Amino acid sequence: MKKKIGITDKLFMYVAAVLIPLLLVVDAVQATRYKRLEKEVAALEDKQVELVEENRKLISDISVLSSSDRIEQLAEQELGMHKAKSNEIVRVEIKGQTHE
């Protein structure tokens, strides 16, 4: 005895025959996109680590370059400056001016 396949059963088989490979292709495309984005995130994280290290180095350089000892040494050696003695200090006071 042979069972007769109805129209809805045939339609279901056709849809399944088309839909299953289509879903597998979509899954493969999504996996590829995920891997690409994962690599991009890893590259950005590496860049972030590099920039943080560079920033630390620059902050250290700023600290060294702006130290008062270094500035005093440069002023004395390169600009011929010296610490003012008390008799070299002149105080100027201006009266009657208003600040706007």
Short mmCIF file of C-alpha atoms in Angstrom, two decimals:
data_model
loop_
_atom_site.label_atom_id
_atom_site.label_comp_id
_atom_site.label_asym_id
_atom_site.label_seq_id
_atom_site.Cartn_x
_atom_site.Cartn_y
_atom_site.Cartn_z
CA MET A 1 0.00 0.00 0.00
CA LYS A 2 1.41 3.31 -1.15
CA LYS A 3 0.76 6.50 0.74
CA LYS A 4 -0.22 9.44 -1.43
CA ILE A 5 1.80 12.61 -0.90
CA GLY A 6 -0.37 15.69 -0.69
CA ILE A 7 0.34 19.16 -2.06
CA THR A 8 1.20 20.56 1.38
CA ASP A 9 3.67 17.75 1.99
CA LYS A 10 5.34 18.41 -1.37
CA LEU A 11 5.45 22.15 -0.68
CA PHE A 12 7.01 21.49 2.73
CA MET A 13 9.69 19.27 1.17
CA TYR A 14 10.51 21.88 -1.50
CA VAL A 15 10.71 24.65 1.07
CA ALA A 16 12.91 22.48 3.31
CA ALA A 17 15.08 21.50 0.35
CA VAL A 18 15.66 25.18 -0.45
CA LEU A 19 15.63 26.61 3.05
CA ILE A 20 18.16 24.27 4.70
CA PRO A 21 21.02 25.01 2.25
CA LEU A 22 20.09 28.69 2.33
CA LEU A 23 20.34 28.75 6.12
CA LEU A 24 23.71 26.98 5.94
CA VAL A 25 24.99 29.65 3.53
CA VAL A 26 23.69 32.42 5.81
CA ASP A 27 25.43 30.74 8.75
CA ALA A 28 28.71 30.58 6.82
CA VAL A 29 28.42 34.26 5.85
CA GLN A 30 27.74 35.24 9.45
CA ALA A 31 30.69 33.17 10.67
CA THR A 32 32.95 34.89 8.15
CA ARG A 33 31.72 38.33 9.22
CA TYR A 34 32.20 37.40 12.87
CA LYS A 35 35.80 36.28 12.27
CA ARG A 36 36.55 39.50 10.35
CA LEU A 37 35.08 41.65 13.13
CA GLU A 38 36.93 39.61 15.75
CA LYS A 39 40.23 40.31 13.95
CA GLU A 40 39.33 44.00 13.68
CA VAL A 41 38.58 44.19 17.42
CA ALA A 42 41.88 42.45 18.21
CA ALA A 43 43.76 44.92 15.99
CA LEU A 44 42.02 47.85 17.70
CA GLU A 45 42.86 46.45 21.12
CA ASP A 46 46.52 46.11 20.09
CA LYS A 47 46.47 49.71 18.83
CA GLN A 48 44.91 50.84 22.11
CA VAL A 49 47.68 49.14 24.12
CA GLU A 50 50.27 50.78 21.87
CA LEU A 51 48.68 54.22 22.28
CA VAL A 52 48.43 53.84 26.07
CA GLU A 53 52.12 52.96 26.23
CA GLU A 54 53.01 55.90 23.99
CA ASN A 55 50.88 58.18 26.18
CA ARG A 56 52.68 56.96 29.31
CA LYS A 57 56.01 57.67 27.67
CA LEU A 58 54.90 61.16 26.63
CA ILE A 59 53.63 61.93 30.13
CA SER A 60 56.97 60.79 31.52
CA ASP A 61 58.79 62.98 28.98
CA ILE A 62 56.64 65.98 29.94
CA SER A 63 57.43 65.39 33.60
CA VAL A 64 61.17 65.24 32.89
CA LEU A 65 61.17 68.24 30.56
CA SER A 66 59.11 70.44 32.87
CA SER A 67 61.06 69.71 36.04
CA SER A 68 62.13 72.85 37.84
CA ASP A 69 65.73 71.63 38.13
CA ARG A 70 66.01 71.18 34.37
CA ILE A 71 64.43 74.57 33.64
CA GLU A 72 66.76 76.26 36.12
CA GLN A 73 69.78 74.55 34.54
CA LEU A 74 68.71 75.65 31.04
CA ALA A 75 68.12 79.20 32.21
CA GLU A 76 71.57 79.39 33.76
CA GLN A 77 73.56 77.57 31.07
CA GLU A 78 71.84 78.53 27.83
CA LEU A 79 70.30 81.88 28.66
CA GLY A 80 72.89 83.17 31.12
CA MET A 81 70.24 83.82 33.75
CA HIS A 82 70.71 83.61 37.51
CA LYS A 83 68.55 83.79 40.59
CA ALA A 84 67.81 87.39 41.43
CA LYS A 85 69.41 88.81 44.53
CA SER A 86 67.26 90.89 46.83
CA ASN A 87 68.88 94.14 45.67
CA GLU A 88 68.06 93.25 42.02
CA ILE A 89 64.34 92.89 42.63
CA VAL A 90 62.27 95.89 41.67
CA ARG A 91 58.63 96.04 42.65
CA VAL A 92 56.34 98.16 40.52
CA GLU A 93 52.98 99.23 41.82
CA ILE A 94 50.53 101.04 39.59
CA LYS A 95 47.70 102.88 41.32
CA GLY A 96 44.58 104.25 39.79
CA GLN A 97 44.16 101.73 37.00
CA THR A 98 40.98 99.77 36.72
CA HIS A 99 40.79 96.38 35.14
CA GLU A 100 38.02 95.97 32.61
#
